[in-house]
PDB file of N, CA and C in Angstrom:
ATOM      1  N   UNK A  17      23.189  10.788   0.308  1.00 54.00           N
ATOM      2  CA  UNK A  17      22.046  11.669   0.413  1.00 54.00           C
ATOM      3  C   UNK A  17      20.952  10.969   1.213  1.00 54.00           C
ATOM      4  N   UNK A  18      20.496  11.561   2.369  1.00 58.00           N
ATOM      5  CA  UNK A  18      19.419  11.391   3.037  1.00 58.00           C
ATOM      6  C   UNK A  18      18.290  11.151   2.284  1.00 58.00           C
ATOM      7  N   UNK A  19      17.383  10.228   2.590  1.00 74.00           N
ATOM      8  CA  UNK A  19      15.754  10.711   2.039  1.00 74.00           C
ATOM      9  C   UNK A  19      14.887  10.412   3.136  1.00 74.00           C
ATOM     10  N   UNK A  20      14.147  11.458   2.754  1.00 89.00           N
ATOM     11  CA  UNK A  20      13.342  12.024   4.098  1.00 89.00           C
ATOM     12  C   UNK A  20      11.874  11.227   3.987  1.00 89.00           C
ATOM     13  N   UNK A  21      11.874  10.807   5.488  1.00 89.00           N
ATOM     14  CA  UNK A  21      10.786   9.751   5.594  1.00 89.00           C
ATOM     15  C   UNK A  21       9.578  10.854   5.947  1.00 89.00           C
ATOM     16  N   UNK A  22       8.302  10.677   5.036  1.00 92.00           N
ATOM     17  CA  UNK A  22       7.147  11.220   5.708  1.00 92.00           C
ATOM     18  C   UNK A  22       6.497  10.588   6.598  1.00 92.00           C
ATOM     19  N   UNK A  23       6.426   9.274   6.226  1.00 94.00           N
ATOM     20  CA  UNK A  23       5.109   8.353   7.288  1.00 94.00           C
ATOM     21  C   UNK A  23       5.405   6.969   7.014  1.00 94.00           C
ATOM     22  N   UNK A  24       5.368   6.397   7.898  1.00 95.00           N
ATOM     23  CA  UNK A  24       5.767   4.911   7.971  1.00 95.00           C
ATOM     24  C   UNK A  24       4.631   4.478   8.808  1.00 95.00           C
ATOM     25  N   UNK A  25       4.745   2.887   8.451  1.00 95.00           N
ATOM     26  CA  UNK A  25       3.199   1.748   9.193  1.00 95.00           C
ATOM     27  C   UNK A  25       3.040   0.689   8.777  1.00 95.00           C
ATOM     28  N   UNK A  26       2.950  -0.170   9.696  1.00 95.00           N
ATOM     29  CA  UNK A  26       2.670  -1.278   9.733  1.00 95.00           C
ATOM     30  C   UNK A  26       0.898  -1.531   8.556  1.00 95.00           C
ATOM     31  N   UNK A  27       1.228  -2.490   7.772  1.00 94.00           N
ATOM     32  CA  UNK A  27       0.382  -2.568   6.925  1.00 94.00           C
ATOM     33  C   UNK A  27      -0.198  -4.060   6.592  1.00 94.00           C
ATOM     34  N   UNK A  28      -0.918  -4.376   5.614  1.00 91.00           N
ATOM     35  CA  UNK A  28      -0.565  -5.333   4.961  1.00 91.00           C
ATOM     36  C   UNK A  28      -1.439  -4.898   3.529  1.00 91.00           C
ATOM     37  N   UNK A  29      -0.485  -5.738   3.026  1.00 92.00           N
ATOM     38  CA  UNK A  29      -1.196  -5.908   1.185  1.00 92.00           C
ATOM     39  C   UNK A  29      -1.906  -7.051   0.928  1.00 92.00           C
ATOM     40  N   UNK A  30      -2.795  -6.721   0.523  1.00 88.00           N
ATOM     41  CA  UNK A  30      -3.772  -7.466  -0.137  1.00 88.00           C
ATOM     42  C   UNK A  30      -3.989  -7.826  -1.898  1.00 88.00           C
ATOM     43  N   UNK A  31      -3.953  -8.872  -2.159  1.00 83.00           N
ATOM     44  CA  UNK A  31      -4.339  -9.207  -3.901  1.00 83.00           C
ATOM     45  C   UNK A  31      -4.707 -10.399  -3.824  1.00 83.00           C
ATOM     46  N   UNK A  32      -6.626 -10.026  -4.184  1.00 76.00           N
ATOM     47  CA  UNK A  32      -7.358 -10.943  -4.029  1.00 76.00           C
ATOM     48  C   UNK A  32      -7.640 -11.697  -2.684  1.00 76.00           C
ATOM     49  N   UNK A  33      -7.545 -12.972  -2.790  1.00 77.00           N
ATOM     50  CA  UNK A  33      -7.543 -13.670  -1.397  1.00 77.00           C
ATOM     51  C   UNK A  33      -5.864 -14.078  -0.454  1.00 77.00           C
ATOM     52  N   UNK A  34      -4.804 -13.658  -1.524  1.00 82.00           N
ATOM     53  CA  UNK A  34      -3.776 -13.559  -0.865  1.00 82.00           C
ATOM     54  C   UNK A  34      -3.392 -11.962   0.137  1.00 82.00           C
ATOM     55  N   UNK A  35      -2.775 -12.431   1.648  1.00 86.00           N
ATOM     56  CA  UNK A  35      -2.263 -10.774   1.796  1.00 86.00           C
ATOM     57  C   UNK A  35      -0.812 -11.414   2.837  1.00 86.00           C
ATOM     58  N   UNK A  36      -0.413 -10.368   3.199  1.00 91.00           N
ATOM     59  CA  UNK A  36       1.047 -10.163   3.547  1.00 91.00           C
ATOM     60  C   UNK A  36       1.158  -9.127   4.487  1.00 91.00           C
ATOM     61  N   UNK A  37       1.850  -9.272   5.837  1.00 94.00           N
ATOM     62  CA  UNK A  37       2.117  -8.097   6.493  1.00 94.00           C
ATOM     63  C   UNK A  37       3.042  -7.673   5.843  1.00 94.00           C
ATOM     64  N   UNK A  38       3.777  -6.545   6.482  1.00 96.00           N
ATOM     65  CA  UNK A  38       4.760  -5.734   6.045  1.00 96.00           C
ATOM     66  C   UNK A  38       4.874  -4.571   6.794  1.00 96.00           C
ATOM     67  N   UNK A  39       5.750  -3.572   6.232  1.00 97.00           N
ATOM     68  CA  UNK A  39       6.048  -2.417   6.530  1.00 97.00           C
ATOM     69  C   UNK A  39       5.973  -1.584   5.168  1.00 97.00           C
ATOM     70  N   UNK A  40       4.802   0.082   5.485  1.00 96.00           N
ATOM     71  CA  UNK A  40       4.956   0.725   4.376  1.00 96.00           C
ATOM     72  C   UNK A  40       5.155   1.938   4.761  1.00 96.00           C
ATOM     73  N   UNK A  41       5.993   2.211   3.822  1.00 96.00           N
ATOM     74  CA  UNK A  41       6.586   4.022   4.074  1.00 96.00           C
ATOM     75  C   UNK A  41       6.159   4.797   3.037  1.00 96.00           C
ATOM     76  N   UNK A  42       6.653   5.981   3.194  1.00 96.00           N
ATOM     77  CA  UNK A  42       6.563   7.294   2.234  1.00 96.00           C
ATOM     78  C   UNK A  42       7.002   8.202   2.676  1.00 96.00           C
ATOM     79  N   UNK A  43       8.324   8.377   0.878  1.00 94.00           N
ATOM     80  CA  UNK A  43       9.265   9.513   1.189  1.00 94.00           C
ATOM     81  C   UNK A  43       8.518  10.359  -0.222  1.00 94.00           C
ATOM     82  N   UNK A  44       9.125  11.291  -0.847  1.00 92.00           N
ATOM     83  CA  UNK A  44       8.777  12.469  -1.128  1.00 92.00           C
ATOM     84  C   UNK A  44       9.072  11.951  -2.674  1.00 92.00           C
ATOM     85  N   UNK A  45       9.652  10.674  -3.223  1.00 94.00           N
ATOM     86  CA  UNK A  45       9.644  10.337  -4.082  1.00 94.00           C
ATOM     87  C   UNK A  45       8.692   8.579  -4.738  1.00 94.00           C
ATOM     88  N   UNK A  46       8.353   8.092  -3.463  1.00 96.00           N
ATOM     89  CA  UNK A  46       8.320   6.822  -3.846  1.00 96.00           C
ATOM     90  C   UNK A  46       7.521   6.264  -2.360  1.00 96.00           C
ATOM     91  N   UNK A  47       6.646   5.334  -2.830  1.00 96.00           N
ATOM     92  CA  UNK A  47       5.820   4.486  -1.895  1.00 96.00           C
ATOM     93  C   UNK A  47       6.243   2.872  -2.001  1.00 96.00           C
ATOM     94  N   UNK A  48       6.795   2.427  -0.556  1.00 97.00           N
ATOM     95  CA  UNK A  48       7.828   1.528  -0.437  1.00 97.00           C
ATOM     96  C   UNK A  48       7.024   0.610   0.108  1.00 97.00           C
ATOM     97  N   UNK A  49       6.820  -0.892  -0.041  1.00 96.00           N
ATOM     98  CA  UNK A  49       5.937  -1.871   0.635  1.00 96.00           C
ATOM     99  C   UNK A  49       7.142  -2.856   0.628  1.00 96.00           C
ATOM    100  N   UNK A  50       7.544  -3.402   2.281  1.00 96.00           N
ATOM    101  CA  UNK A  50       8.282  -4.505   2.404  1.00 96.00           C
ATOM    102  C   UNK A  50       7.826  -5.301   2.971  1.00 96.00           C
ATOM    103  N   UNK A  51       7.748  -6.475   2.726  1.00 95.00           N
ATOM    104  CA  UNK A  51       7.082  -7.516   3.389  1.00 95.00           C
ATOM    105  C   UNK A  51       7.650  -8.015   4.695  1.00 95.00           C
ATOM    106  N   UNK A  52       6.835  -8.687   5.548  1.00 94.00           N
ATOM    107  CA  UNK A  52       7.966  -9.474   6.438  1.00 94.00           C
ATOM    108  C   UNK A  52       8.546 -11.034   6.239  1.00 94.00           C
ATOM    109  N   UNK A  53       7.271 -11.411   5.558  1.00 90.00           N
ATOM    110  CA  UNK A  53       7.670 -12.648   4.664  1.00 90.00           C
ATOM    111  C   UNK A  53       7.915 -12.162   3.220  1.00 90.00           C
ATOM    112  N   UNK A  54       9.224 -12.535   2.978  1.00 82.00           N
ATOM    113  CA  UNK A  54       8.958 -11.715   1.331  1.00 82.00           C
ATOM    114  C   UNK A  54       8.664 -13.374   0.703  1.00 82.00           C
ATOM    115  N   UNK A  55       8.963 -14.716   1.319  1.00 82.00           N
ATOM    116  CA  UNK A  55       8.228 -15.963   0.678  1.00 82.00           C
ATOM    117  C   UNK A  55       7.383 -16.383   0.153  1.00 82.00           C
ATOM    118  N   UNK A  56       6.487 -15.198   0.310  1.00 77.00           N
ATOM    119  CA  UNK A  56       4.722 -15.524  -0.243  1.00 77.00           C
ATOM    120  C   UNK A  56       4.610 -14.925  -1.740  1.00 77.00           C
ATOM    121  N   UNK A  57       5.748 -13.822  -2.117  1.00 82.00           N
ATOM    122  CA  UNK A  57       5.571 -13.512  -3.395  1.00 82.00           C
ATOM    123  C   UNK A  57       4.701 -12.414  -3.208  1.00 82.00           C
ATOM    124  N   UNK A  58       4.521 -11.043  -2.284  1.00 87.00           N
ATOM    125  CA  UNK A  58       3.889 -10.271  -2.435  1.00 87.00           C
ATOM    126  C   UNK A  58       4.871  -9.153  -2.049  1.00 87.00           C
ATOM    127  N   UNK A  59       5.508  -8.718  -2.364  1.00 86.00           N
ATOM    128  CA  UNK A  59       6.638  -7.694  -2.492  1.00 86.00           C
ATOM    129  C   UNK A  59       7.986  -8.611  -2.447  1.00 86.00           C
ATOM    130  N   UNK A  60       9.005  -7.360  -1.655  1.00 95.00           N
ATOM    131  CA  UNK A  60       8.837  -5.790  -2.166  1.00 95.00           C
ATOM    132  C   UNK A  60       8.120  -5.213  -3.001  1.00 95.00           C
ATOM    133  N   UNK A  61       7.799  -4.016  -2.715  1.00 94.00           N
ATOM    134  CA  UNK A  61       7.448  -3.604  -4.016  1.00 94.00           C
ATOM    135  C   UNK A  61       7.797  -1.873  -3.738  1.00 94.00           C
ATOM    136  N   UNK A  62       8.336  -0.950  -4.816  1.00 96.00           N
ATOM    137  CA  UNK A  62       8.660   0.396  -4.818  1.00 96.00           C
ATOM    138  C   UNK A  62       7.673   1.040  -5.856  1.00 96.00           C
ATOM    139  N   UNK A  63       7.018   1.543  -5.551  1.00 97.00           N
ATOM    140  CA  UNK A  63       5.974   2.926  -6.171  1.00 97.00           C
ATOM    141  C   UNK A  63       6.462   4.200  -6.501  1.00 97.00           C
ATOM    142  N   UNK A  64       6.818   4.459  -7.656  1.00 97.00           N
ATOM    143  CA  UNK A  64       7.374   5.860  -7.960  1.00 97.00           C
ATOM    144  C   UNK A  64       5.679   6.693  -7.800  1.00 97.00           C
ATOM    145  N   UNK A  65       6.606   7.611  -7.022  1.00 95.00           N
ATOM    146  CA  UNK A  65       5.134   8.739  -6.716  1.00 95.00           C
ATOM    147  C   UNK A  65       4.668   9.597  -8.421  1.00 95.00           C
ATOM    148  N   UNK A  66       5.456   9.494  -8.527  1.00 96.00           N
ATOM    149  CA  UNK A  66       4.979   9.796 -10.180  1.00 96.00           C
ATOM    150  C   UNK A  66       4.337   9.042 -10.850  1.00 96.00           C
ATOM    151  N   UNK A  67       4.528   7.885 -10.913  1.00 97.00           N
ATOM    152  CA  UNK A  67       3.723   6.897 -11.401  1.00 97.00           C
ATOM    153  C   UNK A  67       2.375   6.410 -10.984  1.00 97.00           C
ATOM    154  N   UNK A  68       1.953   7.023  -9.536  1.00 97.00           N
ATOM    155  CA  UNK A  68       0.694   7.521  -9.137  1.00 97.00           C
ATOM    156  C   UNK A  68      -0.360   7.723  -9.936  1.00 97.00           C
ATOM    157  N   UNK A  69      -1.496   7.440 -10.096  1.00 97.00           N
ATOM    158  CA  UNK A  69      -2.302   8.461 -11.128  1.00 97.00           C
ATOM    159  C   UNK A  69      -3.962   8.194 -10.278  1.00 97.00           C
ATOM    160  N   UNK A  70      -3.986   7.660  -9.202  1.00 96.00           N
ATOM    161  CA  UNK A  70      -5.041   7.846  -8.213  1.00 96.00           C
ATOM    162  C   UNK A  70      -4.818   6.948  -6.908  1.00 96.00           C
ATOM    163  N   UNK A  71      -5.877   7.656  -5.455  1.00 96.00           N
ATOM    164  CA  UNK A  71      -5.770   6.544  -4.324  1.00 96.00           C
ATOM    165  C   UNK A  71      -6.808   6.666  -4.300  1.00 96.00           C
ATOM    166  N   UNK A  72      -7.368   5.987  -3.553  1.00 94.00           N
ATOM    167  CA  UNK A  72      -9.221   5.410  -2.709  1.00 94.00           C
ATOM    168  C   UNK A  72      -9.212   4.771  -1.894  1.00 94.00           C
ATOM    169  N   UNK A  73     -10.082   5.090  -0.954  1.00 92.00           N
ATOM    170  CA  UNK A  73     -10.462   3.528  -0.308  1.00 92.00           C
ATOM    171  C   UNK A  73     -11.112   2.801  -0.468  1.00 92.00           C
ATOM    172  N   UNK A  74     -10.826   1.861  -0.274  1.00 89.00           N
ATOM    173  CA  UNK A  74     -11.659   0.960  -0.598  1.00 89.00           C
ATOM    174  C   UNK A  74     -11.923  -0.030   0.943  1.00 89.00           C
ATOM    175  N   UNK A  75     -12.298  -1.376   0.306  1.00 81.00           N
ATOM    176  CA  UNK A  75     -12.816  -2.281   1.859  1.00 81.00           C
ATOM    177  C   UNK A  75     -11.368  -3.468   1.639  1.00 81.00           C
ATOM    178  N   UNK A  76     -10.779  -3.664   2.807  1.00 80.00           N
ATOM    179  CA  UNK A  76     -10.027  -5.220   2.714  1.00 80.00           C
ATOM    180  C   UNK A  76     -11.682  -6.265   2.809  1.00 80.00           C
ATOM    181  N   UNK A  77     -11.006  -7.081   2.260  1.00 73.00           N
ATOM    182  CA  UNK A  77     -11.867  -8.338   1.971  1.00 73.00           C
ATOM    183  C   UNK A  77     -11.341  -9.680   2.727  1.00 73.00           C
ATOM    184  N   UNK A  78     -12.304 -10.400   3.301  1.00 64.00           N
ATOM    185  CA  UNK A  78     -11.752 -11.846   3.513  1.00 64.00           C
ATOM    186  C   UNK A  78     -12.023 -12.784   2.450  1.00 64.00           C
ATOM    187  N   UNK A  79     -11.049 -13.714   1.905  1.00 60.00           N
ATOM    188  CA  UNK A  79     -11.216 -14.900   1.442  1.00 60.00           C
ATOM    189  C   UNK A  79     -11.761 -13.818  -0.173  1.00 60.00           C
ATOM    190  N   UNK A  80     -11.172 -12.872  -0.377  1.00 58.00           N
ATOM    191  CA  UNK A  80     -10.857 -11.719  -1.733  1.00 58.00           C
ATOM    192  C   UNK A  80     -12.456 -11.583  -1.515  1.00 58.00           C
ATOM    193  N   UNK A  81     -13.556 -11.819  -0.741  1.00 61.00           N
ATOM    194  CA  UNK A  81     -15.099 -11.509  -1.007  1.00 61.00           C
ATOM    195  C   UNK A  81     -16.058 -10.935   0.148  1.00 61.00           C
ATOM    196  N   UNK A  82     -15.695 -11.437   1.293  1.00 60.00           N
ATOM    197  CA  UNK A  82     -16.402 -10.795   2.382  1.00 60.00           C
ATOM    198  C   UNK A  82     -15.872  -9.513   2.880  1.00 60.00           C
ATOM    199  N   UNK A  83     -16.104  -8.129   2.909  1.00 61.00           N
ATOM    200  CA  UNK A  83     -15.568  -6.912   3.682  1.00 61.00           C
ATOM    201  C   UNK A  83     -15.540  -7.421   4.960  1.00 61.00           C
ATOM    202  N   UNK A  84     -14.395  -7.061   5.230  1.00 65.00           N
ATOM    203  CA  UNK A  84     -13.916  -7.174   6.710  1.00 65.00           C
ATOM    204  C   UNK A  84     -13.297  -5.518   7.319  1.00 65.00           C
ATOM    205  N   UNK A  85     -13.217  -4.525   6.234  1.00 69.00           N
ATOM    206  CA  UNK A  85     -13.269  -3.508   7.173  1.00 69.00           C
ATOM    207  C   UNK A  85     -12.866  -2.475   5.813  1.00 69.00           C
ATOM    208  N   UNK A  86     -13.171  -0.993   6.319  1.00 76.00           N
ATOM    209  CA  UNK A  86     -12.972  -0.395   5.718  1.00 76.00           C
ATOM    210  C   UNK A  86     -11.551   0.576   5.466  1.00 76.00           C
ATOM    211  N   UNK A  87     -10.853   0.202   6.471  1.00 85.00           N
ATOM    212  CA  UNK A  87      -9.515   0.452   6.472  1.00 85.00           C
ATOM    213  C   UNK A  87      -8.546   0.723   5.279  1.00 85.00           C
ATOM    214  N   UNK A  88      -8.167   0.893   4.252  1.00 91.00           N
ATOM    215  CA  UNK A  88      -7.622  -0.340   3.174  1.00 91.00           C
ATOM    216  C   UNK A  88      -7.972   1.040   2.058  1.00 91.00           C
ATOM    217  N   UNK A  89      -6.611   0.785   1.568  1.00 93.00           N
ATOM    218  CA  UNK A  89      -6.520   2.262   0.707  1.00 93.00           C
ATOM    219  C   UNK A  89      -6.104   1.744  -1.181  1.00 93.00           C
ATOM    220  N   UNK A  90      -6.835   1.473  -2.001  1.00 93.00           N
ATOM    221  CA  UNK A  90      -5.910   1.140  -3.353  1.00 93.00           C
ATOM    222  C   UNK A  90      -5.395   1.979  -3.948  1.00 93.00           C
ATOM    223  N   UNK A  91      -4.024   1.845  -4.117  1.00 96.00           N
ATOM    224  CA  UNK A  91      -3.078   2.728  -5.156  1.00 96.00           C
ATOM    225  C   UNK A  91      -3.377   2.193  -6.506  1.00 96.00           C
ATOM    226  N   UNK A  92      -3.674   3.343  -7.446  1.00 96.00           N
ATOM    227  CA  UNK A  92      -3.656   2.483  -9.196  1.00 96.00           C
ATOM    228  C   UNK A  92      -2.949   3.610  -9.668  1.00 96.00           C
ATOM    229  N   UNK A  93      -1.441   2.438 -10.331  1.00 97.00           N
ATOM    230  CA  UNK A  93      -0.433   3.245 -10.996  1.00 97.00           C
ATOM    231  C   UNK A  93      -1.049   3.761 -12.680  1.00 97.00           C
ATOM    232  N   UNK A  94      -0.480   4.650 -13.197  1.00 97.00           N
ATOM    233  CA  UNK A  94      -0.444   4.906 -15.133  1.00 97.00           C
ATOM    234  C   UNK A  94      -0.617   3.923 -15.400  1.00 97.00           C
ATOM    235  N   UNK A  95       0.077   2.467 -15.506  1.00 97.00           N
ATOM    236  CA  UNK A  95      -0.232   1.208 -16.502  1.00 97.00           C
ATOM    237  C   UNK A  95      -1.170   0.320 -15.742  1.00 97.00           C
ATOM    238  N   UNK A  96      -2.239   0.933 -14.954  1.00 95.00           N
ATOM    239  CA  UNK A  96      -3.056  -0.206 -14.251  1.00 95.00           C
ATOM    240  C   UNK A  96      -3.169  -0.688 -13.495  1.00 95.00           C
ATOM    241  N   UNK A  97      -1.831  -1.030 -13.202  1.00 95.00           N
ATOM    242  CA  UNK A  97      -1.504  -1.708 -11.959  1.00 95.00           C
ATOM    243  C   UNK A  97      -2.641  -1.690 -10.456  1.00 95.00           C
ATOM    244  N   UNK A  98      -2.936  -2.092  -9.529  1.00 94.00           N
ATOM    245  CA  UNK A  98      -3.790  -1.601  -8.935  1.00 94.00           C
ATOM    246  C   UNK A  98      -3.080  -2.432  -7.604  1.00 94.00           C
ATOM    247  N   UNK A  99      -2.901  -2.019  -6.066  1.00 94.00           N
ATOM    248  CA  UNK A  99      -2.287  -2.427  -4.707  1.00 94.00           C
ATOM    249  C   UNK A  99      -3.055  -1.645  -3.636  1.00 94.00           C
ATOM    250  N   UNK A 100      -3.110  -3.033  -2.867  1.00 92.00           N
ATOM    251  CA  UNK A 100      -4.314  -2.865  -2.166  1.00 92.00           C
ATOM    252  C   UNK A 100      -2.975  -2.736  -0.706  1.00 92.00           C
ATOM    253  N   UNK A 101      -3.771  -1.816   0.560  1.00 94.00           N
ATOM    254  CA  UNK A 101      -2.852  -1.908   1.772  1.00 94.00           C
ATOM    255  C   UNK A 101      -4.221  -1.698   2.522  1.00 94.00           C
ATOM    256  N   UNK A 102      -4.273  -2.735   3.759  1.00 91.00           N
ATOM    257  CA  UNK A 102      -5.620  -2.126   4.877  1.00 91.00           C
ATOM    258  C   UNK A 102      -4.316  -2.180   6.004  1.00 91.00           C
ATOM    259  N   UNK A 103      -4.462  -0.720   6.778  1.00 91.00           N
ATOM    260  CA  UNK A 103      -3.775   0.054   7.634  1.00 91.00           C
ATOM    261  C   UNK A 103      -4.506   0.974   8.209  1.00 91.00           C
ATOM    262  N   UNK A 104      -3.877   1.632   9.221  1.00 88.00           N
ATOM    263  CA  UNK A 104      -4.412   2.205  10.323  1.00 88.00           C
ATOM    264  C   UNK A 104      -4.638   3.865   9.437  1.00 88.00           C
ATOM    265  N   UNK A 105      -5.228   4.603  10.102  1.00 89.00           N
ATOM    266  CA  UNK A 105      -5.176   6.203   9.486  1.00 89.00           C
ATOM    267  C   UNK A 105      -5.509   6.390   7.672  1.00 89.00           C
ATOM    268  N   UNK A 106      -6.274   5.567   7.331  1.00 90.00           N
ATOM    269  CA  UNK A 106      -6.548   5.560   5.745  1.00 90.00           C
ATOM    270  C   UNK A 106      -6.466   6.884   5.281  1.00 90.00           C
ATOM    271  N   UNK A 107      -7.379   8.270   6.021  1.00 90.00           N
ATOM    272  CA  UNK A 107      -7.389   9.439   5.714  1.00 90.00           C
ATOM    273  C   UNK A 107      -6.337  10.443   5.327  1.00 90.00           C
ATOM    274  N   UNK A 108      -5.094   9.766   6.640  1.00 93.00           N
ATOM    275  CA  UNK A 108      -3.770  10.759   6.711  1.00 93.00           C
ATOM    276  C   UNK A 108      -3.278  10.410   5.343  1.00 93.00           C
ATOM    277  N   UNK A 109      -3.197   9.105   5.168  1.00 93.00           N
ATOM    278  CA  UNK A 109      -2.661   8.050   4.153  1.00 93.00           C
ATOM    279  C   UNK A 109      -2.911   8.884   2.633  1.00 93.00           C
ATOM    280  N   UNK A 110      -4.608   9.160   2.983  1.00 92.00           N
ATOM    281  CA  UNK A 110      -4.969   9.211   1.043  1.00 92.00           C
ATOM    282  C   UNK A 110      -4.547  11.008   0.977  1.00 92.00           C
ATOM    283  N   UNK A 111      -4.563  11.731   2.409  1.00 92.00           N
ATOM    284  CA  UNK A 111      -4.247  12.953   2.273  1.00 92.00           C
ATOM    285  C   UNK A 111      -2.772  13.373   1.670  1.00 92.00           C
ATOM    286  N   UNK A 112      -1.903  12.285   2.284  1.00 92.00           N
ATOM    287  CA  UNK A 112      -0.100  12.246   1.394  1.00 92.00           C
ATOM    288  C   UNK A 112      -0.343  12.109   0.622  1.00 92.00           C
ATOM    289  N   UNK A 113      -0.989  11.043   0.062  1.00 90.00           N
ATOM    290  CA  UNK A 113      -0.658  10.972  -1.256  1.00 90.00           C
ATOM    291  C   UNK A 113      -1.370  11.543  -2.295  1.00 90.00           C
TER     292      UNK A 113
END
């Protein structure tokens, strides 16, 4: 079975003063973050779209304290969880999801 890609992009994740490029997608079930280094310990990581329960933007930060731009969208799952991505098109981004 196929699954159908909505939007894919070059990203990176952010937590705290650590971040990570990657690649992030979205299909119709699940928000996918792969790293390109997965060595650093910041993914993979798979997001059940159900498990969603808000997005925002917010600011990426340098050094987890100075805004460096407003780009940068946080997902916070049901148990808290909270994942930060600063990427291109934040709007299209918070409109999928």
């Amino acid at each position: 079975m196929a699954v159908e890609l909505i939007k894919s992009s070059m990203t990176t994740v952010q937590n705290g003063v650590a971040k990570a490029d990657g690649k992030i997608s979205l299909t119709g079930n699940e928000l996918k973050f792969v790293p390109f280094n997965q060595q650093l310990g910041l993914g993979p990581y798979t997001l059940k779209r159900d498990d969603i329960c808000a997005v925002e933007k917010c600011l990426a930060t340098g050094g987890g304290i100075f805004p460096i731009s407003a780009d940068a969208l946080r997902v916070i799952l049901n148990d808290g969880k909270r994942y930060e991505f600063i990427l291109a098109d934040t709007s299209e981004w918070l409109t999928l999801l």
